[in-house]
Short mmCIF file of C-alpha atoms and ligand atoms in Angstrom, two decimals:
data_model
loop_
_atom_site.label_atom_id
_atom_site.label_comp_id
_atom_site.label_asym_id
_atom_site.label_seq_id
_atom_site.Cartn_x
_atom_site.Cartn_y
_atom_site.Cartn_z
CA MET A 1 -7.80 -51.54 -48.51
CA ARG A 2 -6.06 -48.28 -47.95
CA ILE A 3 -6.92 -46.16 -44.83
CA GLU A 4 -6.63 -42.41 -44.75
CA VAL A 5 -6.34 -40.60 -41.38
CA VAL A 6 -7.19 -36.97 -41.26
CA GLY A 7 -5.26 -35.39 -38.76
CA LEU A 8 -1.74 -36.69 -37.45
CA GLY A 9 -1.86 -35.30 -33.72
CA LYS A 10 -1.33 -36.63 -30.43
CA ALA A 11 -4.41 -39.12 -31.10
CA GLY A 12 -4.56 -39.31 -34.64
CA LEU A 13 -0.69 -40.41 -35.23
CA PRO A 14 -0.85 -43.34 -32.80
CA LEU A 15 -3.76 -44.72 -34.33
CA ALA A 16 -2.37 -44.29 -38.04
CA ALA A 17 0.74 -45.97 -36.33
CA ILE A 18 -1.61 -49.07 -34.92
CA ILE A 19 -3.54 -49.17 -38.36
CA ALA A 20 0.20 -49.51 -39.88
CA ASP A 21 1.07 -52.15 -37.67
CA SER A 22 -1.83 -54.53 -37.95
CA GLY A 23 -0.53 -54.46 -41.97
CA PHE A 24 -2.33 -51.81 -43.51
CA GLU A 25 -1.34 -48.81 -45.99
CA VAL A 26 -2.03 -45.98 -44.49
CA ILE A 27 -2.05 -42.16 -45.98
CA GLY A 28 -1.81 -39.58 -43.30
CA LEU A 29 -2.91 -36.29 -44.24
CA ASP A 30 -2.23 -33.17 -41.89
CA ILE A 31 -2.24 -29.29 -42.80
CA SER A 32 1.29 -28.91 -40.95
CA LYS A 33 4.03 -29.66 -43.73
CA GLU A 34 6.56 -29.69 -40.74
CA ARG A 35 4.31 -32.36 -38.88
CA VAL A 36 4.39 -34.25 -42.42
CA GLU A 37 8.14 -34.29 -43.24
CA GLN A 38 8.71 -35.49 -39.86
CA ILE A 39 6.64 -38.45 -39.85
CA ASN A 40 8.13 -39.37 -43.52
CA ASN A 41 11.47 -39.37 -42.17
CA GLY A 42 10.55 -41.63 -39.48
CA LYS A 43 10.79 -38.97 -36.49
CA ASN A 44 8.02 -39.17 -33.60
CA PRO A 45 6.66 -35.34 -32.89
CA PHE A 46 5.16 -36.79 -29.67
CA SER A 47 8.25 -38.18 -27.54
CA ASP A 48 6.22 -38.34 -24.25
CA GLU A 49 4.18 -41.04 -25.85
CA PRO A 50 5.42 -44.73 -25.22
CA GLY A 51 5.85 -46.95 -28.20
CA LEU A 52 5.29 -44.22 -30.64
CA ASP A 53 9.10 -43.48 -31.47
CA ASP A 54 9.45 -47.31 -32.65
CA LEU A 55 6.52 -47.37 -34.66
CA ILE A 56 7.08 -43.85 -36.42
CA LYS A 57 10.55 -45.35 -37.23
CA LYS A 58 9.37 -48.72 -38.73
CA TYR A 59 6.59 -47.29 -40.75
CA GLY A 60 7.21 -43.49 -41.17
CA GLY A 61 7.50 -42.89 -44.89
CA ARG A 62 6.96 -46.38 -45.71
CA ARG A 63 3.89 -47.76 -44.39
CA ILE A 64 2.70 -44.50 -43.33
CA LYS A 65 2.66 -41.95 -45.82
CA ALA A 66 1.76 -38.49 -44.46
CA THR A 67 0.92 -35.78 -47.02
CA THR A 68 -0.63 -32.35 -46.91
CA ASP A 69 -2.27 -33.36 -50.17
CA ILE A 70 -5.82 -33.53 -49.34
CA GLN A 71 -7.35 -34.95 -52.37
CA MET A 72 -4.64 -37.14 -53.46
CA ALA A 73 -5.20 -38.41 -49.75
CA ALA A 74 -8.78 -39.05 -50.30
CA LYS A 75 -8.55 -40.26 -53.91
CA GLU A 76 -5.82 -42.89 -52.88
CA THR A 77 -7.56 -44.70 -50.20
CA ASN A 78 -10.96 -45.75 -49.38
CA VAL A 79 -11.28 -45.76 -45.67
CA HIS A 80 -11.07 -42.09 -44.10
CA ILE A 81 -11.09 -41.57 -40.46
CA ILE A 82 -10.90 -38.13 -39.42
CA LEU A 83 -9.38 -37.29 -36.18
CA VAL A 84 -8.94 -32.86 -35.98
CA PRO A 85 -9.64 -30.85 -32.90
CA LEU A 86 -12.83 -29.44 -32.07
CA PHE A 87 -12.39 -26.85 -29.71
CA LEU A 88 -14.90 -24.13 -28.21
CA ASN A 89 -15.29 -20.23 -29.04
CA SER A 90 -15.06 -17.70 -26.97
CA GLU A 91 -18.70 -18.28 -26.17
CA ASN A 92 -18.03 -21.76 -24.72
CA GLN A 93 -19.69 -22.80 -28.28
CA PRO A 94 -18.13 -25.49 -30.20
CA ASP A 95 -16.32 -24.62 -33.16
CA PHE A 96 -16.55 -26.99 -35.86
CA ARG A 97 -14.18 -24.94 -38.29
CA TYR A 98 -11.34 -28.39 -38.40
CA ILE A 99 -13.99 -30.86 -38.62
CA ASP A 100 -15.94 -28.99 -41.36
CA GLU A 101 -12.53 -28.58 -43.34
CA ALA A 102 -11.71 -32.13 -42.78
CA VAL A 103 -15.06 -33.35 -44.37
CA MET A 104 -14.93 -31.13 -47.19
CA GLY A 105 -11.37 -32.38 -48.15
CA LEU A 106 -12.51 -35.82 -47.91
CA LEU A 107 -15.55 -34.67 -50.54
CA THR A 108 -12.85 -33.67 -52.99
CA GLY A 109 -11.89 -37.62 -53.41
CA ILE A 110 -13.91 -39.74 -51.86
CA LYS A 111 -15.59 -42.55 -54.27
CA LYS A 112 -18.44 -45.03 -54.24
CA ASN A 113 -18.27 -47.64 -51.60
CA ASP A 114 -15.89 -45.39 -49.40
CA ILE A 115 -16.09 -45.29 -45.62
CA VAL A 116 -15.91 -42.41 -43.53
CA VAL A 117 -15.26 -42.57 -39.67
CA ILE A 118 -15.17 -39.46 -37.23
CA GLU A 119 -13.27 -39.94 -34.14
CA THR A 120 -13.45 -36.66 -32.81
CA THR A 121 -15.20 -36.33 -29.76
CA LEU A 122 -18.70 -34.51 -31.13
CA PRO A 123 -21.50 -32.58 -29.47
CA VAL A 124 -24.42 -34.92 -29.66
CA GLY A 125 -26.22 -35.33 -33.14
CA THR A 126 -23.40 -33.73 -35.28
CA ILE A 127 -22.85 -37.12 -37.37
CA GLU A 128 -26.54 -36.97 -38.29
CA ASP A 129 -27.40 -33.44 -38.48
CA ARG A 130 -24.29 -32.00 -39.58
CA ILE A 131 -21.78 -34.49 -40.70
CA LYS A 132 -24.21 -36.57 -42.83
CA PRO A 133 -26.20 -33.38 -44.84
CA LYS A 134 -22.71 -32.38 -45.90
CA ILE A 135 -22.07 -35.56 -47.73
CA GLU A 136 -25.40 -36.01 -49.14
CA ASN A 137 -25.30 -32.13 -50.52
CA ALA A 138 -22.26 -33.23 -52.32
CA GLY A 139 -24.37 -35.88 -54.26
CA TRP A 140 -23.90 -38.98 -52.09
CA ARG A 141 -26.60 -41.37 -50.93
CA VAL A 142 -24.97 -42.03 -47.45
CA GLY A 143 -25.86 -45.68 -46.35
CA GLN A 144 -25.86 -46.95 -50.33
CA ASP A 145 -22.75 -44.79 -52.10
CA VAL A 146 -20.69 -43.91 -49.31
CA PHE A 147 -20.83 -45.28 -45.32
CA LEU A 148 -20.51 -43.28 -42.41
CA ALA A 149 -20.08 -44.32 -38.67
CA TYR A 150 -18.88 -42.51 -35.60
CA SER A 151 -15.90 -44.15 -33.16
CA PRO A 152 -15.14 -41.75 -30.78
CA GLU A 153 -11.01 -42.02 -29.45
CA ARG A 154 -10.88 -42.99 -25.93
CA LEU A 155 -7.15 -42.88 -25.51
CA MET A 156 -5.50 -41.22 -23.00
CA SER A 157 -2.04 -39.17 -23.83
CA GLY A 158 0.76 -41.18 -22.40
CA PHE A 159 -1.06 -44.38 -22.47
CA ALA A 160 -2.09 -44.21 -26.59
CA ILE A 161 -0.53 -47.34 -27.50
CA SER A 162 -1.17 -49.31 -24.99
CA ARG A 163 -4.98 -47.86 -24.71
CA PHE A 164 -5.91 -48.70 -28.47
CA LYS A 165 -4.37 -52.60 -28.02
CA GLU A 166 -6.67 -53.03 -24.54
CA PHE A 167 -9.34 -50.53 -24.03
CA PRO A 168 -12.50 -51.03 -25.06
CA LYS A 169 -13.62 -49.26 -28.09
CA ILE A 170 -17.17 -48.08 -29.77
CA ILE A 171 -18.43 -47.65 -33.09
CA ALA A 172 -21.99 -46.78 -34.43
CA GLY A 173 -23.02 -46.12 -38.11
CA VAL A 174 -25.58 -44.04 -39.38
CA ASP A 175 -27.57 -46.86 -40.67
CA GLU A 176 -27.17 -50.65 -40.63
CA GLU A 177 -24.62 -50.91 -43.69
CA SER A 178 -22.69 -48.06 -42.15
CA SER A 179 -22.37 -50.11 -38.82
CA SER A 180 -21.76 -53.38 -40.97
CA ARG A 181 -19.07 -52.13 -42.96
CA ALA A 182 -17.18 -49.86 -40.94
CA SER A 183 -17.07 -52.04 -37.95
CA GLU A 184 -15.72 -54.87 -40.26
CA VAL A 185 -12.78 -52.56 -40.96
CA TYR A 186 -12.42 -51.24 -37.37
CA ARG A 187 -12.44 -55.26 -36.26
CA LYS A 188 -9.29 -55.55 -38.19
CA PHE A 189 -6.97 -53.41 -35.95
CA ILE A 190 -8.78 -52.78 -32.65
CA PRO A 191 -9.28 -56.12 -30.99
CA ARG A 192 -11.78 -54.90 -28.31
CA LEU A 193 -14.73 -53.08 -30.64
CA TYR A 194 -18.55 -52.82 -29.50
CA LEU A 195 -21.16 -51.51 -31.77
CA VAL A 196 -23.59 -49.29 -30.24
CA SER A 197 -27.20 -48.42 -31.20
CA ASN A 198 -26.60 -45.40 -33.14
CA THR A 199 -24.10 -42.35 -33.35
CA ARG A 200 -25.94 -40.14 -30.90
CA THR A 201 -25.56 -42.86 -28.38
CA ALA A 202 -21.95 -43.19 -29.25
CA GLU A 203 -21.80 -39.21 -29.12
CA MET A 204 -23.08 -39.36 -25.68
CA ILE A 205 -20.92 -42.42 -24.53
CA LYS A 206 -17.77 -40.11 -25.22
CA ILE A 207 -19.11 -37.22 -23.97
CA SER A 208 -20.37 -38.85 -20.40
CA GLU A 209 -17.14 -39.88 -19.53
CA GLY A 210 -15.51 -36.40 -19.82
CA VAL A 211 -18.40 -35.03 -17.82
CA TYR A 212 -18.16 -37.95 -15.28
CA ARG A 213 -14.40 -36.98 -14.33
CA ASP A 214 -15.11 -33.00 -14.41
CA VAL A 215 -18.05 -33.54 -11.69
CA ASN A 216 -16.06 -35.98 -9.72
CA ILE A 217 -13.32 -33.33 -9.56
CA ALA A 218 -15.56 -30.86 -8.58
CA LEU A 219 -16.76 -33.28 -5.71
CA ALA A 220 -13.01 -33.69 -4.69
CA ASN A 221 -12.22 -30.18 -5.01
CA GLU A 222 -15.26 -29.18 -2.75
CA LEU A 223 -14.26 -32.08 -0.14
CA PHE A 224 -10.44 -30.84 -0.37
CA LYS A 225 -11.83 -27.17 0.67
CA LEU A 226 -13.93 -28.70 3.54
CA CYS A 227 -11.41 -30.91 4.46
CA GLU A 228 -8.48 -27.94 4.43
CA LYS A 229 -10.90 -25.51 6.73
CA ASP A 230 -11.00 -28.52 9.37
CA GLY A 231 -7.38 -29.51 9.55
CA ILE A 232 -8.02 -32.98 7.92
CA LYS A 233 -5.91 -34.53 5.11
CA TYR A 234 -8.09 -34.94 2.04
CA ASN A 235 -5.85 -37.46 0.87
CA GLU A 236 -6.13 -39.86 3.91
CA VAL A 237 -9.76 -39.12 3.41
CA ARG A 238 -9.59 -40.42 -0.15
CA GLN A 239 -7.31 -43.10 0.65
CA PHE A 240 -9.54 -44.97 3.28
CA ALA A 241 -12.89 -43.64 1.74
CA ASN A 242 -12.45 -45.20 -1.66
CA HIS A 243 -14.22 -48.76 -2.31
CA GLU A 244 -15.89 -50.87 -4.91
CA PHE A 245 -18.99 -47.86 -4.70
CA CYS A 246 -16.98 -44.95 -3.72
CA HIS A 247 -14.43 -43.59 -6.24
CA LEU A 248 -13.23 -40.27 -4.70
CA HIS A 249 -11.19 -38.10 -7.34
CA GLN A 250 -8.01 -36.34 -6.57
CA ALA A 251 -8.27 -32.59 -6.04
CA GLY A 252 -6.26 -29.83 -7.32
CA LEU A 253 -5.95 -26.71 -9.47
CA GLY A 254 -8.98 -27.56 -11.42
CA VAL A 255 -9.02 -29.52 -14.66
CA GLY A 256 -7.14 -28.58 -17.78
CA GLY A 257 -6.53 -30.08 -21.34
CA HIS A 258 -8.90 -30.11 -24.30
CA CYS A 259 -10.84 -32.93 -23.41
CA ILE A 260 -12.78 -32.72 -19.81
CA PRO A 261 -12.96 -28.85 -19.48
CA VAL A 262 -14.67 -28.78 -23.43
CA TYR A 263 -17.13 -31.80 -23.05
CA PRO A 264 -19.39 -30.73 -20.54
CA ASN A 265 -20.19 -27.50 -22.76
CA PHE A 266 -21.27 -29.72 -25.23
CA LEU A 267 -24.04 -30.38 -23.09
CA ILE A 268 -24.62 -27.14 -21.13
CA GLN A 269 -24.75 -25.23 -24.40
CA LYS A 270 -27.62 -27.44 -25.80
CA ASN A 271 -29.53 -27.53 -22.53
CA LYS A 272 -28.92 -24.75 -20.06
CA GLU A 273 -31.99 -25.89 -17.76
CA GLY A 274 -31.10 -29.34 -17.68
CA THR A 275 -27.42 -29.20 -17.02
CA PRO A 276 -27.04 -27.62 -13.23
CA LEU A 277 -25.02 -29.95 -11.70
CA ILE A 278 -22.70 -30.20 -14.94
CA GLN A 279 -22.37 -26.29 -14.62
CA LEU A 280 -21.96 -26.12 -11.27
CA SER A 281 -18.95 -28.39 -11.50
CA ARG A 282 -17.41 -26.57 -14.47
CA LYS A 283 -17.52 -23.17 -11.77
CA ILE A 284 -16.03 -25.04 -8.94
CA ASN A 285 -13.15 -26.56 -10.76
CA ASP A 286 -12.37 -23.37 -12.94
CA GLY A 287 -12.72 -21.65 -9.62
CA MET A 288 -9.84 -23.36 -8.04
CA VAL A 289 -7.55 -20.78 -9.30
CA LYS A 290 -8.89 -18.57 -7.16
CA TYR A 291 -9.03 -20.27 -3.94
CA TRP A 292 -5.13 -21.36 -4.55
CA ILE A 293 -4.38 -17.80 -4.90
CA GLU A 294 -5.97 -16.94 -1.55
CA THR A 295 -3.73 -20.00 -0.11
CA ILE A 296 -0.64 -18.86 -1.51
CA LYS A 297 -1.47 -15.27 -0.03
CA ASN A 298 -2.10 -16.48 3.04
CA ASP A 299 1.30 -18.76 3.32
CA LEU A 300 3.20 -15.83 1.76
CA LYS A 301 1.82 -13.76 4.92
CA LYS A 302 3.46 -16.40 7.39
CA LEU A 303 6.85 -15.59 5.63
CA LYS A 304 6.71 -12.01 6.78
CA LYS A 305 8.74 -10.83 3.62
CA GLN A 306 8.29 -8.39 1.02
CA ASN A 307 8.57 -9.33 -2.76
CA VAL A 308 9.04 -13.10 -2.34
CA THR A 309 9.85 -15.06 -5.87
CA ILE A 310 7.28 -17.64 -6.37
CA CYS A 311 7.66 -20.59 -8.66
CA ILE A 312 4.93 -22.55 -10.41
CA ASN A 313 6.23 -26.08 -10.42
CA GLY A 314 4.64 -27.40 -13.59
CA LEU A 315 2.69 -25.64 -16.37
CA THR A 316 1.54 -28.47 -18.42
CA TYR A 317 -2.14 -29.37 -17.67
CA ARG A 318 -1.52 -32.97 -16.78
CA PRO A 319 2.20 -34.40 -15.31
CA GLY A 320 4.03 -36.15 -18.46
CA VAL A 321 1.85 -34.25 -21.45
CA LYS A 322 3.40 -31.46 -23.23
CA GLU A 323 0.30 -29.79 -23.71
CA LEU A 324 -0.94 -26.18 -22.37
CA TYR A 325 -4.37 -25.93 -23.44
CA HIS A 326 -6.63 -24.74 -20.61
CA SER A 327 -3.51 -25.38 -18.32
CA ARG A 328 -4.63 -24.19 -14.93
CA SER A 329 -1.06 -23.43 -13.89
CA LEU A 330 -0.69 -20.55 -16.58
CA GLU A 331 -3.85 -19.52 -15.47
CA LEU A 332 -2.47 -19.24 -12.03
CA VAL A 333 0.72 -17.78 -13.32
CA LYS A 334 -1.23 -14.77 -15.40
CA GLN A 335 -3.40 -14.49 -12.14
CA LEU A 336 -0.54 -13.67 -9.91
CA LYS A 337 1.44 -11.77 -12.20
CA ALA A 338 -1.53 -9.12 -12.60
CA LEU A 339 -1.67 -9.19 -8.65
CA GLY A 340 1.92 -7.72 -8.82
CA PHE A 341 3.78 -10.82 -7.31
CA ASP A 342 7.41 -11.98 -8.71
CA VAL A 343 6.22 -15.19 -10.49
CA TYR A 344 8.44 -17.76 -12.18
CA ALA A 345 7.70 -21.05 -13.50
CA TRP A 346 9.55 -24.47 -13.97
CA ASP A 347 8.68 -27.35 -15.69
CA SER A 348 10.42 -30.62 -16.46
CA LEU A 349 8.94 -31.03 -19.89
CA LEU A 350 9.34 -27.55 -21.15
CA SER A 351 12.73 -25.67 -21.99
CA LYS A 352 13.69 -22.28 -20.27
CA GLU A 353 12.96 -20.64 -24.16
CA GLU A 354 9.49 -22.48 -24.27
CA ILE A 355 8.80 -20.76 -21.04
CA GLU A 356 10.01 -17.37 -21.63
CA SER A 357 8.25 -17.55 -25.03
CA LEU A 358 4.76 -17.72 -22.97
CA GLY A 359 5.90 -14.38 -21.44
CA ILE A 360 6.72 -16.02 -18.19
CA LYS A 361 10.33 -16.03 -16.35
CA TYR A 362 12.06 -19.08 -15.80
CA LYS A 363 13.40 -20.17 -12.31
CA LYS A 364 14.15 -23.38 -11.15
CA PRO A 365 12.06 -24.29 -7.84
CA GLU A 366 15.39 -24.10 -5.66
CA GLU A 367 16.03 -20.75 -6.74
CA CYS A 368 12.84 -19.45 -5.41
CA GLU A 369 11.47 -18.75 -1.89
CA TYR A 370 7.98 -19.81 -2.36
CA VAL A 371 7.13 -23.12 -4.46
CA PHE A 372 3.53 -24.10 -5.59
CA GLY A 373 3.29 -27.42 -7.46
CA GLU A 374 -0.23 -28.83 -8.61
CA PHE A 375 0.98 -32.12 -8.98
CA LEU A 376 2.33 -32.14 -5.51
CA ILE A 377 -0.84 -31.04 -4.01
CA LYS A 378 -2.29 -34.15 -6.07
CA THR A 379 -0.03 -36.55 -4.53
CA GLY A 380 1.71 -35.11 -1.64
N1 LIG B 401 -5.12 -36.30 -27.22
C1 LIG B 401 -5.76 -37.16 -26.53
O1 LIG B 401 -5.79 -37.17 -25.67
C2 LIG B 401 -7.41 -37.47 -26.77
C3 LIG B 401 -8.05 -38.34 -26.34
C4 LIG B 401 -9.31 -38.93 -26.65
C5 LIG B 401 -9.52 -37.94 -27.56
N2 LIG B 401 -9.06 -37.11 -28.41
C6 LIG B 401 -10.03 -36.48 -29.63
O2 LIG B 401 -8.85 -36.09 -30.90
C7 LIG B 401 -9.00 -34.66 -31.45
C8 LIG B 401 -7.79 -34.51 -31.66
O3 LIG B 401 -7.11 -34.02 -30.46
P1 LIG B 401 -5.24 -34.35 -30.53
O4 LIG B 401 -5.07 -34.49 -29.15
O5 LIG B 401 -4.67 -35.32 -32.16
O6 LIG B 401 -4.71 -33.09 -31.20
P2 LIG B 401 -3.50 -32.27 -31.77
O7 LIG B 401 -3.75 -30.65 -31.67
O8 LIG B 401 -2.62 -33.11 -31.39
O9 LIG B 401 -3.73 -32.68 -33.55
C9 LIG B 401 -4.68 -32.40 -34.51
C10 LIG B 401 -3.97 -32.66 -35.83
O10 LIG B 401 -4.91 -32.20 -36.74
C11 LIG B 401 -3.97 -31.61 -37.71
N3 LIG B 401 -5.51 -31.07 -38.41
C12 LIG B 401 -6.65 -29.74 -38.06
N4 LIG B 401 -7.43 -29.28 -39.19
C13 LIG B 401 -6.97 -30.42 -40.18
C14 LIG B 401 -7.53 -30.64 -41.04
N5 LIG B 401 -8.71 -30.11 -41.60
N6 LIG B 401 -6.91 -31.63 -42.39
C15 LIG B 401 -5.69 -32.19 -41.72
N7 LIG B 401 -5.14 -31.95 -40.44
C16 LIG B 401 -5.83 -31.69 -39.82
C17 LIG B 401 -3.63 -30.70 -37.13
O11 LIG B 401 -2.37 -29.90 -37.95
C18 LIG B 401 -2.84 -31.25 -36.08
O12 LIG B 401 -1.66 -32.09 -36.46
C19 LIG B 401 -9.85 -34.48 -29.87
O13 LIG B 401 -10.41 -32.79 -30.36
C20 LIG B 401 -10.51 -35.09 -29.24
O14 LIG B 401 -11.70 -35.16 -30.15
C21 LIG B 401 -7.46 -36.64 -28.05
#
């Protein structure tokens, strides 16, 4: 059995490494020539992912062969796992471009008895209503010639390898035979695998996790604002309020990254009437940038000084993860700049050149008169 992993990103590459480490030959497909070359040279593009360096050094170009050749990758393998991104378009609707391209790519080379497993987080119904018809339109009988399943990726950047080894993973096929064949393969490299009723349930399980986080972060942000008004320390409240049935989240600048702020929209866009809490939570979390701008303005008034240099300490959406998608700190910099403030940024994961390439001035926190650090709010 040879396994294809389509999309060698922050999620796909650790998966390819885990599969290789379980003894299987992997062909990794990516559209980025640079990434493919790096991996084949044994170099890990994600140095912030513990444990991945060793695995890529060991298997890159050997048991994991990376390629940009779509047809060859599909022809030479019999299990095809897709883990490409799914973003939102400007109307907050899911943009299926990458996943559609990846599925159409597979269809240039798949064979009878091949198994296709999608891992990208998807809106409910995508496997049955979008992916399955594409495979059938290419002439394959799903469940008889080709088998289709869904197993959403649940890793967290920075913990990818350990999550694959320890975290429960779910899987579901579009029919009994697909469930059975796909889970038989996955059990060979995922130790804690659970078969759930159907692909719609599996899609909803993954989205629900993201929505739970978003709603609870919104609650934390609201409680934080109320505490601030009353001179109460939210972190102290949180520390002593939390117990088995109460799990107050951290408050902050909102929610970034391409997971938690994205997935609630999968439900909202399909059911505007039925998602008031989910919609409000999105609004509260995205509104935190404005809240902090008001706080910063009030702090600056107290300094009684003109043209104060402000440093935003930390631009990535989460500490330790070099990812800027929907970063609230970037939005904060943008809005402060638009208001005419003298704003700079610093980040332990980004070089001066990388920060300047974002159109942002670079200065270290100690070189500025006022420092804002989202991660300091969370912990301090
Ligand atoms: N990163 C995470 O923490 C995380 C966690 C859970 C789930 N996920 C899931 O994984 C998906 C991918 O996330 P990521 O962080 O790996 O993204 P990423 O941007 O790091 O990587 C995506 C990779 O896919 C490649 N790609 C895009 N279209 C392709 C195609 N048609 N064929 C081959 N390669 C293609 C890109 O070149 C890139 O290397 C997310 O959308 C999400 O559903 C990610």
